[in-house]
Coordinates of C-alpha atoms in Angstrom, one line a residue:
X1 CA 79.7 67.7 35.6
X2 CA 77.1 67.0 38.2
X3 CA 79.4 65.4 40.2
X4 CA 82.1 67.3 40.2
X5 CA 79.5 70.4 41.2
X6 CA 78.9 68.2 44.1
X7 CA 82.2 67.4 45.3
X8 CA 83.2 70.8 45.0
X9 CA 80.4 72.3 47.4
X10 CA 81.5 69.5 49.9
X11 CA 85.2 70.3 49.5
X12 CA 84.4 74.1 50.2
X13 CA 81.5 72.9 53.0
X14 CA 84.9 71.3 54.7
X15 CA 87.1 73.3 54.5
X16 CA 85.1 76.3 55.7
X17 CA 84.4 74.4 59.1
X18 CA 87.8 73.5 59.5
X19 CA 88.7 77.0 59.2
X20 CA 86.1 78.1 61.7
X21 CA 86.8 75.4 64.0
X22 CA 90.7 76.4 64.0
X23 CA 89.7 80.1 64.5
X24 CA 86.9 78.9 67.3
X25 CA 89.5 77.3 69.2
X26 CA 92.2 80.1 69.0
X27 CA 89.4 82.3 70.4
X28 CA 88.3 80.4 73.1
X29 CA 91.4 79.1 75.0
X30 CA 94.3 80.9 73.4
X31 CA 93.0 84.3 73.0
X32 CA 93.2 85.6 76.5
X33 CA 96.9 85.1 77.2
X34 CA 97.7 86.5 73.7
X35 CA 95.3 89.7 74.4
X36 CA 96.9 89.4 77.9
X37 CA 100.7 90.1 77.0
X38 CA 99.4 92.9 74.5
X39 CA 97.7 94.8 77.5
X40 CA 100.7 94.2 79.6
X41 CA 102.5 96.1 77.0
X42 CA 100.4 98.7 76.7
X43 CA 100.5 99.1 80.3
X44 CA 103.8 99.9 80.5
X45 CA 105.2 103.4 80.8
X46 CA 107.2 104.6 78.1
X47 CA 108.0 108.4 76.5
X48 CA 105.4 106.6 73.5
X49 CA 103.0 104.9 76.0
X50 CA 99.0 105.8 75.4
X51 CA 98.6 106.9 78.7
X52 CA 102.3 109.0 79.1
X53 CA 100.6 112.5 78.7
X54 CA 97.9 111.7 81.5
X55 CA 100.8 110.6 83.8
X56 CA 103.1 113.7 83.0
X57 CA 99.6 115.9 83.8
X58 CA 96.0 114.9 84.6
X59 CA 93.9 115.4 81.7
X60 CA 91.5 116.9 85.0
X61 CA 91.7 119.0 87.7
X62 CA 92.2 117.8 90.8
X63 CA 90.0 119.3 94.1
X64 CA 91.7 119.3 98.0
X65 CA 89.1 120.0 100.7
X66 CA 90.9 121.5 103.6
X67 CA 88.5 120.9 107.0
X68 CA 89.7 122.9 109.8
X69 CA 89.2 122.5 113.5
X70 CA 88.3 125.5 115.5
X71 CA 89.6 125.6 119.0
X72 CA 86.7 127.6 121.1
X73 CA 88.4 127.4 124.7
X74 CA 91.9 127.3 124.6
X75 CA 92.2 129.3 127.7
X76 CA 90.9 126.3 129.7
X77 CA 93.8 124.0 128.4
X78 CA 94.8 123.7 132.1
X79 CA 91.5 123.0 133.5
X80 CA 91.7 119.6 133.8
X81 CA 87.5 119.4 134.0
X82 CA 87.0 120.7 130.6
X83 CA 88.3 119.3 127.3
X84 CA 89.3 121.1 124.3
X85 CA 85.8 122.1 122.4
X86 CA 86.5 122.1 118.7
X87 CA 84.1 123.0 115.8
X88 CA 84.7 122.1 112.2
X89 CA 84.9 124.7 109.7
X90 CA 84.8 124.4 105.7
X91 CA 85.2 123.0 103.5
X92 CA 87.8 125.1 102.0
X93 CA 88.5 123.6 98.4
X94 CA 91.4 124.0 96.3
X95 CA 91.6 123.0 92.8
X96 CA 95.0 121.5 92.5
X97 CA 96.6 121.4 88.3
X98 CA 99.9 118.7 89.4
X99 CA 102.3 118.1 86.6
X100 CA 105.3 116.1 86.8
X101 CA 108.3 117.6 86.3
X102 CA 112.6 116.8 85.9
X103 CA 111.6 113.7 84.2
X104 CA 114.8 111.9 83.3
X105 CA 114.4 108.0 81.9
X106 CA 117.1 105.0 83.4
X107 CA 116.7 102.6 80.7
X108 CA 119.8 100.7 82.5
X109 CA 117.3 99.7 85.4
X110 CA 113.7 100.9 83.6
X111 CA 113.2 103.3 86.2
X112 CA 112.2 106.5 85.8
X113 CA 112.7 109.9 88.2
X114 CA 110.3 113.1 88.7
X115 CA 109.2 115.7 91.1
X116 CA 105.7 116.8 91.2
X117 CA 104.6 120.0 91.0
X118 CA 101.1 121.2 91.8
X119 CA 99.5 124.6 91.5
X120 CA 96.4 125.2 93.9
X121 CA 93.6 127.8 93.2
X122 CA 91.0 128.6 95.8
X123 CA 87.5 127.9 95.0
X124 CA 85.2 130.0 96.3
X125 CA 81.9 129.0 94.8
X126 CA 82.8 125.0 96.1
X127 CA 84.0 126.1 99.6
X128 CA 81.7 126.6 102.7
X129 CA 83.7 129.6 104.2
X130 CA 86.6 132.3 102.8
X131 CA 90.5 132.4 103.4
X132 CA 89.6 135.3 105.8
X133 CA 87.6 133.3 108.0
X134 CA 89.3 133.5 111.5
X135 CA 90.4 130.8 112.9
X136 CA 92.1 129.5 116.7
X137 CA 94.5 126.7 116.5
X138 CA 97.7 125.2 118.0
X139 CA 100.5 127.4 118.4
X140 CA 103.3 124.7 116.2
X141 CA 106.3 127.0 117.0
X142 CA 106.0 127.3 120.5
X143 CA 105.3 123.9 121.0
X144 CA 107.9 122.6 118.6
X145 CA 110.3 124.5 120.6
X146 CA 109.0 123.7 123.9
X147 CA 109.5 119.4 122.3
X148 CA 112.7 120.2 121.1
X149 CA 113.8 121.2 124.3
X150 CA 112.4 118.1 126.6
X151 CA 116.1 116.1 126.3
X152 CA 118.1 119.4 127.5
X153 CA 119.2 120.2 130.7
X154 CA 117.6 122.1 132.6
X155 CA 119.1 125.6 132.0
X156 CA 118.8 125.1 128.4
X157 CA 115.0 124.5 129.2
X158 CA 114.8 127.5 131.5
X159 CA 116.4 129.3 128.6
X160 CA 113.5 128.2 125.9
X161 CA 111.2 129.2 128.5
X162 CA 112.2 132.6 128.8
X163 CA 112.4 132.9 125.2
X164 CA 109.1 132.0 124.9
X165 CA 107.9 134.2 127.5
X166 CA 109.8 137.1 125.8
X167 CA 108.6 136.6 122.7
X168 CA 104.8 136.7 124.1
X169 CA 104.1 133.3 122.9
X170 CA 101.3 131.4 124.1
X171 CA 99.6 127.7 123.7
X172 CA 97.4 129.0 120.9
X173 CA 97.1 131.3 117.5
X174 CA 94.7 133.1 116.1
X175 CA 95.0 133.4 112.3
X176 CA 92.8 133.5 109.2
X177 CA 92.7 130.0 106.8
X178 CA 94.6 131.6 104.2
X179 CA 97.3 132.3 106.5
X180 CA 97.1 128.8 108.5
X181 CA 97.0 127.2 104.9
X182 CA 99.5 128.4 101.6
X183 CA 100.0 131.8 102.6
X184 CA 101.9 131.3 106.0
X185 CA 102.3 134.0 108.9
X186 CA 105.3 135.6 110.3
X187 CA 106.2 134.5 113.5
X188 CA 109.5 136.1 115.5
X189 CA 110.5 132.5 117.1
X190 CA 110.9 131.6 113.7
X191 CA 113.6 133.9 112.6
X192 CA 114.9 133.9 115.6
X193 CA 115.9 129.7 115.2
X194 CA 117.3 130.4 111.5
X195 CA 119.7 132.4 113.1
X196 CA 120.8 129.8 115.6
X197 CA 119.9 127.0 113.9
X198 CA 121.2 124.9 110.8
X199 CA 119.1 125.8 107.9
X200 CA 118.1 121.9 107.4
X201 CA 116.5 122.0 111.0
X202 CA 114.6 125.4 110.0
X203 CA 113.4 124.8 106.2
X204 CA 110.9 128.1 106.4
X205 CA 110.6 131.6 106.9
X206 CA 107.4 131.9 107.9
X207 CA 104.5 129.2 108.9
X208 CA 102.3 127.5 107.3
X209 CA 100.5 124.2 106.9
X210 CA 100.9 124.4 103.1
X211 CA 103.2 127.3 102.9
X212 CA 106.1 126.7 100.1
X213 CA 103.4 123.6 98.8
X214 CA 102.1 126.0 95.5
X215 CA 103.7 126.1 92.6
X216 CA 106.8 123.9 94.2
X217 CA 109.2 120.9 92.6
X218 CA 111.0 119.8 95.8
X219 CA 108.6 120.1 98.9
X220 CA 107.3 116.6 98.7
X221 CA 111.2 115.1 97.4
X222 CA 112.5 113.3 94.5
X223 CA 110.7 110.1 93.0
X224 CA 112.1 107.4 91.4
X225 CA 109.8 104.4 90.2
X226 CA 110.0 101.4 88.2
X227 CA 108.5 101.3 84.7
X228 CA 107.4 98.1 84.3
X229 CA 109.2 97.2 81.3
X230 CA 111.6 94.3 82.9
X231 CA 108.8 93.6 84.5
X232 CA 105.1 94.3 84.6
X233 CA 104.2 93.4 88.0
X234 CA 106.7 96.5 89.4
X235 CA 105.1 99.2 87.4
X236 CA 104.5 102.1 89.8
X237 CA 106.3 100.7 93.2
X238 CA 108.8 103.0 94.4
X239 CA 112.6 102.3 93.7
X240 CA 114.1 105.2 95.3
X241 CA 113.0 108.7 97.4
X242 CA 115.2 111.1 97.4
X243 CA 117.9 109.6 95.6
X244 CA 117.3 106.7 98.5
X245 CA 116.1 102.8 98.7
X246 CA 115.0 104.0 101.9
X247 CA 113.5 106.6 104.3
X248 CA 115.8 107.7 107.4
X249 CA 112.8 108.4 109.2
X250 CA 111.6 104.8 110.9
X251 CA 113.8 101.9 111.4
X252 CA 114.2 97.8 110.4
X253 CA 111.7 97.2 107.8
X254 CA 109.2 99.8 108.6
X255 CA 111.5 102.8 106.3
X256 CA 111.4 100.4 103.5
X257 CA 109.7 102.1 100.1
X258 CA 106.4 99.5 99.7
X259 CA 103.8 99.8 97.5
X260 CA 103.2 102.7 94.7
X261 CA 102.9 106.5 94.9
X262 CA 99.0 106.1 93.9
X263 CA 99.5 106.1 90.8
X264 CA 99.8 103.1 89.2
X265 CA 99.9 99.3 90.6
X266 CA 100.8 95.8 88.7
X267 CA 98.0 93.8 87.3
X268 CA 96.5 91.1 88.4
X269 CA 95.2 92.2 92.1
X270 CA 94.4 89.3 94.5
X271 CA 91.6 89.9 97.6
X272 CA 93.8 87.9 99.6
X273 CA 97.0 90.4 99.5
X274 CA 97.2 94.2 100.4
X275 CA 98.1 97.3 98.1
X276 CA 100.7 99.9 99.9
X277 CA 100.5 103.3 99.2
X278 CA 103.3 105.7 99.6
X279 CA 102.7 109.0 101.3
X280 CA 106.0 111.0 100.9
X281 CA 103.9 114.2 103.5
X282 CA 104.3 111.0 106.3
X283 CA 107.7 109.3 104.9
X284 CA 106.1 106.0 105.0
X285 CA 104.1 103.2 103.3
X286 CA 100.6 102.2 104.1
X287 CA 98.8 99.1 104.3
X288 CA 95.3 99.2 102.2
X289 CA 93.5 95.5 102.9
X290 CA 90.4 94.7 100.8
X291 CA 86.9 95.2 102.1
X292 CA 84.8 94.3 99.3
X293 CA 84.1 94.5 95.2
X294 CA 82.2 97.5 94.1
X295 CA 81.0 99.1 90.9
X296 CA 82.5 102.2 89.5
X297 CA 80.7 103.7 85.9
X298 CA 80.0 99.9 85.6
X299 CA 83.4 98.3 85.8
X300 CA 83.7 95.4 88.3
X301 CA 86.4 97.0 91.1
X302 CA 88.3 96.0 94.5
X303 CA 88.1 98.3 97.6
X304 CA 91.1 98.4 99.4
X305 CA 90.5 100.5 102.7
X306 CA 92.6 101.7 105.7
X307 CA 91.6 99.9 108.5
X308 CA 93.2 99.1 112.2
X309 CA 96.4 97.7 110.8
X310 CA 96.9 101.0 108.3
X311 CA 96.7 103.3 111.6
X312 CA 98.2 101.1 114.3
X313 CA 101.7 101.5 116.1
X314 CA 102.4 97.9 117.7
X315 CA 99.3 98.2 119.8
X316 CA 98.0 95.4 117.8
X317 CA 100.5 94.0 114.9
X318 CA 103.4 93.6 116.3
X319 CA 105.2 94.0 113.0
X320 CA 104.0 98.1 113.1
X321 CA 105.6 99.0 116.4
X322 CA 108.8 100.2 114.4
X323 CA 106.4 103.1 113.4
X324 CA 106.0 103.9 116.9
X325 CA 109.0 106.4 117.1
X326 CA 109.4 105.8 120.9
X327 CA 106.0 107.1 121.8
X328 CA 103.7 104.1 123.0
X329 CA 100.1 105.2 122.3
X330 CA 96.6 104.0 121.6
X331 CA 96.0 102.6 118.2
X332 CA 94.6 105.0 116.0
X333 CA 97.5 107.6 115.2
X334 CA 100.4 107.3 113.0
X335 CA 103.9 109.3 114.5
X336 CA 105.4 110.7 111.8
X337 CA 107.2 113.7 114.2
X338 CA 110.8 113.0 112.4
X339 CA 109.3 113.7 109.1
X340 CA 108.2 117.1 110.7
X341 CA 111.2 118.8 111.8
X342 CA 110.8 117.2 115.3
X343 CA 106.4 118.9 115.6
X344 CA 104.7 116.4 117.6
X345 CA 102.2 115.7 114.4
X346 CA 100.4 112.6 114.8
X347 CA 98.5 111.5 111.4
X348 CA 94.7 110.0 112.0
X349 CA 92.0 108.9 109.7
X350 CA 89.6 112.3 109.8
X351 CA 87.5 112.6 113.6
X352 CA 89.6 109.3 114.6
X353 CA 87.9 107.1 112.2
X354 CA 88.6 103.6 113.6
X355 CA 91.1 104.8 116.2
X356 CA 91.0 103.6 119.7
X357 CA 87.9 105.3 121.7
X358 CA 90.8 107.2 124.0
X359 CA 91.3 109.8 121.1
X360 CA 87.5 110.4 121.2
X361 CA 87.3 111.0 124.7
X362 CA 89.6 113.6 125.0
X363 CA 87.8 115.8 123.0
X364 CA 84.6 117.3 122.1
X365 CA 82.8 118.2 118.8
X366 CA 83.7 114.6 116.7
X367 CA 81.5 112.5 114.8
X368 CA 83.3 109.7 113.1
X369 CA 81.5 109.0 109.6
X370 CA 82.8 105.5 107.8
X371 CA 81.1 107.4 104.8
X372 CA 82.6 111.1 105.1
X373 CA 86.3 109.8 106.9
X374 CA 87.1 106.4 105.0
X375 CA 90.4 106.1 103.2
X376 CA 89.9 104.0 100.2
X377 CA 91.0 103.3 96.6
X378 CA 89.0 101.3 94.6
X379 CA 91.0 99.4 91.6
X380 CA 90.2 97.5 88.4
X381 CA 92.3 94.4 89.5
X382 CA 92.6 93.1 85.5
X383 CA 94.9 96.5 85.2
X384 CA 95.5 97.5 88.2
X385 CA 94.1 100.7 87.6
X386 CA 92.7 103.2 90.0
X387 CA 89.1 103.9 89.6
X388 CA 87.8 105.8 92.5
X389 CA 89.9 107.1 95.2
X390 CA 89.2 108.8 98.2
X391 CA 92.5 109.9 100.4
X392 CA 91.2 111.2 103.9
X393 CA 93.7 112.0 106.6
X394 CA 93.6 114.2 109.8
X395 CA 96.5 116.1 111.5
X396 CA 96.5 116.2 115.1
X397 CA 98.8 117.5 117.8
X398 CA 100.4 115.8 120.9
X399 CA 100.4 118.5 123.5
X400 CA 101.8 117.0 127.0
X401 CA 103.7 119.0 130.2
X402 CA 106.9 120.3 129.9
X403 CA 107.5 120.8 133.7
X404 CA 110.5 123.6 132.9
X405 CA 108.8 125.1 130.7
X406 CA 106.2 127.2 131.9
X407 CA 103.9 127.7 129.1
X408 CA 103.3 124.2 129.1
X409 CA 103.7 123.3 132.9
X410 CA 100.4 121.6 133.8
X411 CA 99.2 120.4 130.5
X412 CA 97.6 117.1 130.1
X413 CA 98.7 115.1 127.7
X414 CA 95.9 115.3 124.4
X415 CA 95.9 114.6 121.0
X416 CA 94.5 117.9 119.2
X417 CA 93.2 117.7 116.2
X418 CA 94.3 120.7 113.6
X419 CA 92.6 120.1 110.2
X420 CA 91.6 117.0 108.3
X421 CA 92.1 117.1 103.9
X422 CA 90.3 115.0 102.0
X423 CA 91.4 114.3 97.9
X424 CA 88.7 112.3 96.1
X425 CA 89.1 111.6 92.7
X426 CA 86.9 108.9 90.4
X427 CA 87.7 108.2 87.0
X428 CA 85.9 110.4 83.7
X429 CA 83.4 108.4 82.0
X430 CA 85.7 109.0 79.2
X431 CA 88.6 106.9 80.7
X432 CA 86.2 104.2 82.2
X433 CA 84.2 103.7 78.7
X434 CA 88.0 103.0 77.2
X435 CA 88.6 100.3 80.0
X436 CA 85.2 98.8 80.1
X437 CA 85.5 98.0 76.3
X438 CA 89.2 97.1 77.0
X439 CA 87.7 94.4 79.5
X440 CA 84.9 93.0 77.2
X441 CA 87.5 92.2 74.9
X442 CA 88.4 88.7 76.5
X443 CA 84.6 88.1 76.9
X444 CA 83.6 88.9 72.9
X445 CA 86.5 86.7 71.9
X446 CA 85.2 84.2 73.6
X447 CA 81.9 84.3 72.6
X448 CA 82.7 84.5 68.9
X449 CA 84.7 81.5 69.5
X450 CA 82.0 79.1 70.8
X451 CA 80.1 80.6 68.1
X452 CA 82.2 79.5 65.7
X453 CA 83.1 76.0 67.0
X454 CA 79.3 75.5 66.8
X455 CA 79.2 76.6 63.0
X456 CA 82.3 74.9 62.3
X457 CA 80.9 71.8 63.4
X458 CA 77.9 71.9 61.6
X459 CA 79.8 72.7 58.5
X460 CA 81.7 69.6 58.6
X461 CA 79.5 67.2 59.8
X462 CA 77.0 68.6 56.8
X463 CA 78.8 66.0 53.6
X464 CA 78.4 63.1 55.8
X465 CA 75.0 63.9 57.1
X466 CA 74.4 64.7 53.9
X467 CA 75.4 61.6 52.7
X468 CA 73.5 59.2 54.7
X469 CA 69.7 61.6 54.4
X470 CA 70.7 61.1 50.4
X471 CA 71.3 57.1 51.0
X472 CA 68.0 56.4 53.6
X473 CA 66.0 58.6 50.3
X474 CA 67.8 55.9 47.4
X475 CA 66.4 53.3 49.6
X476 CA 63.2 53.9 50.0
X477 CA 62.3 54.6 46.6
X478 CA 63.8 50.5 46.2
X479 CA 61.3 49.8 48.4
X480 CA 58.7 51.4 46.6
X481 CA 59.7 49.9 43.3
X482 CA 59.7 46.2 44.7
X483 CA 56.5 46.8 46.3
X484 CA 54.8 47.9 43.3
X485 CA 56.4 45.0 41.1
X486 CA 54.9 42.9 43.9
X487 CA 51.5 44.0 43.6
X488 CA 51.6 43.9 39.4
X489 CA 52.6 40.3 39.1
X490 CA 49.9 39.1 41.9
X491 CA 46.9 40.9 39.8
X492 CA 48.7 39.2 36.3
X493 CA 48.3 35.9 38.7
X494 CA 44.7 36.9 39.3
X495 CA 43.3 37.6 36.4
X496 CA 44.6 34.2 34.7
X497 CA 43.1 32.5 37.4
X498 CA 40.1 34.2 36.6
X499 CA 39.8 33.5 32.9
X500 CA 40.5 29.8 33.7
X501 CA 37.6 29.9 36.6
X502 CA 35.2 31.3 33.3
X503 CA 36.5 28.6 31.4
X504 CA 36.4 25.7 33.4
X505 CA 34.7 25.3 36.6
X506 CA 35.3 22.1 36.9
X507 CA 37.1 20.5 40.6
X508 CA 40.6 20.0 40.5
X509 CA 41.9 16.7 40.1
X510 CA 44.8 17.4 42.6
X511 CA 42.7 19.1 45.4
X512 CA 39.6 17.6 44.5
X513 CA 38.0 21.0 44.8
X514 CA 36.6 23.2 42.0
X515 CA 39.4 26.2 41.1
X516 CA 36.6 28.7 42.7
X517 CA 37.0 26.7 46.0
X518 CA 40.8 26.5 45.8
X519 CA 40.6 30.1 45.5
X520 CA 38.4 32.3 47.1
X521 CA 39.9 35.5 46.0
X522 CA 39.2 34.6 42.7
X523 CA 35.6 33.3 43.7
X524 CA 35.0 37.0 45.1
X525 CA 35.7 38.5 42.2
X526 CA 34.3 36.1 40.0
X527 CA 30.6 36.9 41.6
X528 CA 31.7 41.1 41.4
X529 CA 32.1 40.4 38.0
X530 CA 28.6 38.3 37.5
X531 CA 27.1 40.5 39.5
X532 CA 28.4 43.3 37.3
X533 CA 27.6 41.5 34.0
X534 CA 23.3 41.4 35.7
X535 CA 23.4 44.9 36.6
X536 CA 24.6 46.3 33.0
X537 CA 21.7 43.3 31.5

């Protein structure tokens, strides 16, 4: 019964470390790719995905702060000694609630198409100035027409410039924000051009940086992105824009649709390789190379920033000169003039972040602030997913002569900047607690793995260690016994020696010595004992 007792406990010692062993080394090098391909599935987006209602609309609202650019001496546009003084008002913030909307699913190429549509509300409490504030800027419709007019011959010029005149337009406006920003203005030139123009080449009936934005489904086109389901590593890059593979706006490979429309990227960033983001308000993709790993709510990120080769025309890359549009500049602005109706809008980083010291010098009242004017987007590279985003751009104006045009006879060629908008979003401690445990997933696996390799171990080498502490114990007690035996028979040997020393003291006939002298032990105790035998007389 004993035995079997035994031979169970070892049987279930065994077995037990086999099974934790097994489990240790699932854990520790096969658990990752497993817990991999289940992230990658829940990363995809599907009607039934986790995160499909905070894609559809942000849990959050979203806040837009509008900077504008006050123009304090237009008058002395033509004074080729003084530059344009501009002081920078705001912010003006805007809580913006986007939703997407139209959604329609193509499971035939697992792509799916929306619009977005945002309503803005002004907040006042968050902004440093009203809507009523007043505010000098660039005359756009003047100019516009005034650049749409610089390949026609010269009657058709001289016919612009009278209309101009007649119309009392002049190089500047005076308006509030509200009316620069959603609300619009009326402005005769305008209504005048719907009449003699196609409706495509005049969109709007009155003007407005923003005007038609609110509450609208088509300003900013028609999206159509890939899902991810194919294939994780295209989630969130753009398939088509409006209904196209490809912008009409810039030619050879700079109209391609690169990178994602912010919203989500594939996992597995790199360091080594660039994220594109798609801005539909410039028709174009931009480059975003990494700077550095940060921190965000405690989650290990990448920043990807815009740098030179974000903002550069072919002054520098050679491969960005297709963005040029025919005007040859300084590196530092983007020309995005065909995706505004012909305006001479040239995009920036805010106060010419990083843009070629030319743009500086032609004005006064910049301060360039990597801090305050850095585009950047900061991304979990295990998901790809966007942790802290800051999107910073400035709008500036090209104003040069138009020598047949007499409103702009005589003007030297500057870049004006207009406004500058800043969106900065980070993620809710919320979301980033859900992908920080996400992340230590791997991590705890792993660790409870090793763990139970170690255990495991132990377990099975117990019965054999076991064994052997059970053998050394069996034999040393031998050992013990023999000894002891030893030590009996010698004292039996002594103490007949003994009695025959009493008995006969006589030599030995072999040795020649008496038994006392042939053995000293005995001798010894021989005296002990007469000793003894006096002490007790």
């Amino acid at each position: 019964m004993h035995f079997k007792e035994v031979c169970n406990r070892r049987c279930i010692l065994t077995s037990s470390g086999l099974i934790l062993v097994a489990f240790g080394v699932f854990l520790t090098f096969c658990f990752h790719a497993v817990f991999r391909d289940i992230l990658y599935e829940e990363l995809k987006l599907r009607p039934t995905s986790r995160g499909y209602d905070a894609w559809v609309t942000p849990p959050f609202p979203l806040s837009m702060d509008v900077y504008f650019f006050n123009w304090t001496n237009p008058e002395d546009l033509k004074n080729a000694s003084t530059k344009p003084i501009l002081e920078e008002l705001g912010p003006y913030r805007f809580t913006e609630r986007p939703e997407k909307v139209d959604i329609v699913w193509h499971n035939h190429n697992h792509t799916v198409s929306y619009r977005k549509k945002s309503v803005y509300f002004f907040d006042e409490e968050g902004s440093n100035g009203t809507l009523d504030d007043v505010i000098s800027s660039i005359n756009v419709v003047a100019l516009s027409a005034a650049n749409r007019a610089r390949s026609w011959n010269y009657v058709k010029q001289k016919g612009v410039s009278m209309g101009l005149g007649l119309y009392d337009q002049d190089v500047y406006v005076v308006k509030t924000a509200g009316e620069l920003l959603f609300d619009g203005y009326e402005d005769n030139m305008v209504l005048m051009g719907k009449q003699l123009f196609d409706a495509s080449e005049v969109p709007f009936d009155r003007v407005g940086w923003f005007y038609t934005r609110n509450n609208s489904a088509d300003l900013i086109g028609h999206y159509n992105v890939h899902t991810g389901v194919d294939d994780i590593f295209k989630i969130g890059s753009m398939a088509e824009w409006n209904y196209k593979p490809r912008t009409d706006f810039f030619a050879g490979h700079c109209g391609m649709l690169n990178g994602s429309a912010g919203e989500f990227y594939p996992p597995g960033l790199t360091k080594d390789v660039p994220i594109q983001l798609f801005t539909p308000d410039m028709c174009r993709s931009l480059p975003l190379d990494f700077e550095q790993e940060e921190e965000v709510a405690g989650i290990r990120g990448y920043k990807y920033a815009g740098g030179p080769r974000t903002v550069d025309n072919g002054t520098q890359f050679p491969e960005t000169a297709c963005f040029s549009a025919g005007e040859i500049v300084p590196s530092g602005v983007l020309n995005i003039s065909s995706c505004r109706f012909g305006t001479p809008v040239f995009m920036s980083f805010p106060h010419f972040y990083g843009a070629d010291e030319y743009y500086l010098n032609q004005v006064e009242g910049l301060n360039p602030d990597k801090s305050k004017h850095q585009l950047y987007m900061t991304m979990e590279p295990t998901m790809g997913i966007p942790l802290d985003v800051a999107a910073r751009f400035q709008l500036n104006i090209m104003l040069e002569s138009h020598p047949n045009i007499a409103l702009y006879e005589d003007v030297p060629r500057t870049f004006l900047p207009v406004l500058w908008f800043e969106q900065h979003v980070t993620m809710t401690p919320e979301f980033s607690g859900e992908i920080a445990q996400a992340l230590s997933i791997p991590t705890t696996a792993r660790i409870c793995g090793i763990a139970m390799l170690i255990v495991g171990a132990i377990l099975i080498a117990w019965t054999p260690i076991a064994r052997l502490l059970a053998q050394k114990r069996r034999d040393a007690v031998n050992d013990n016994a023999g000894t002891g035996h030893q030590e009996k028979t010698l004292l039996q040997q002594n103490l007949t020696a003994a009695i025959l020393v009493a008995s006969a003291p006589e030599k030995d006939p072999k040795l020649g010595k008496t038994i006392a002298e042939a053995h000293p032990l005995i001798e010894c105790k021989m005296v002990r004992l007469a000793d003894s035998d006096n002490t007790k007389s």
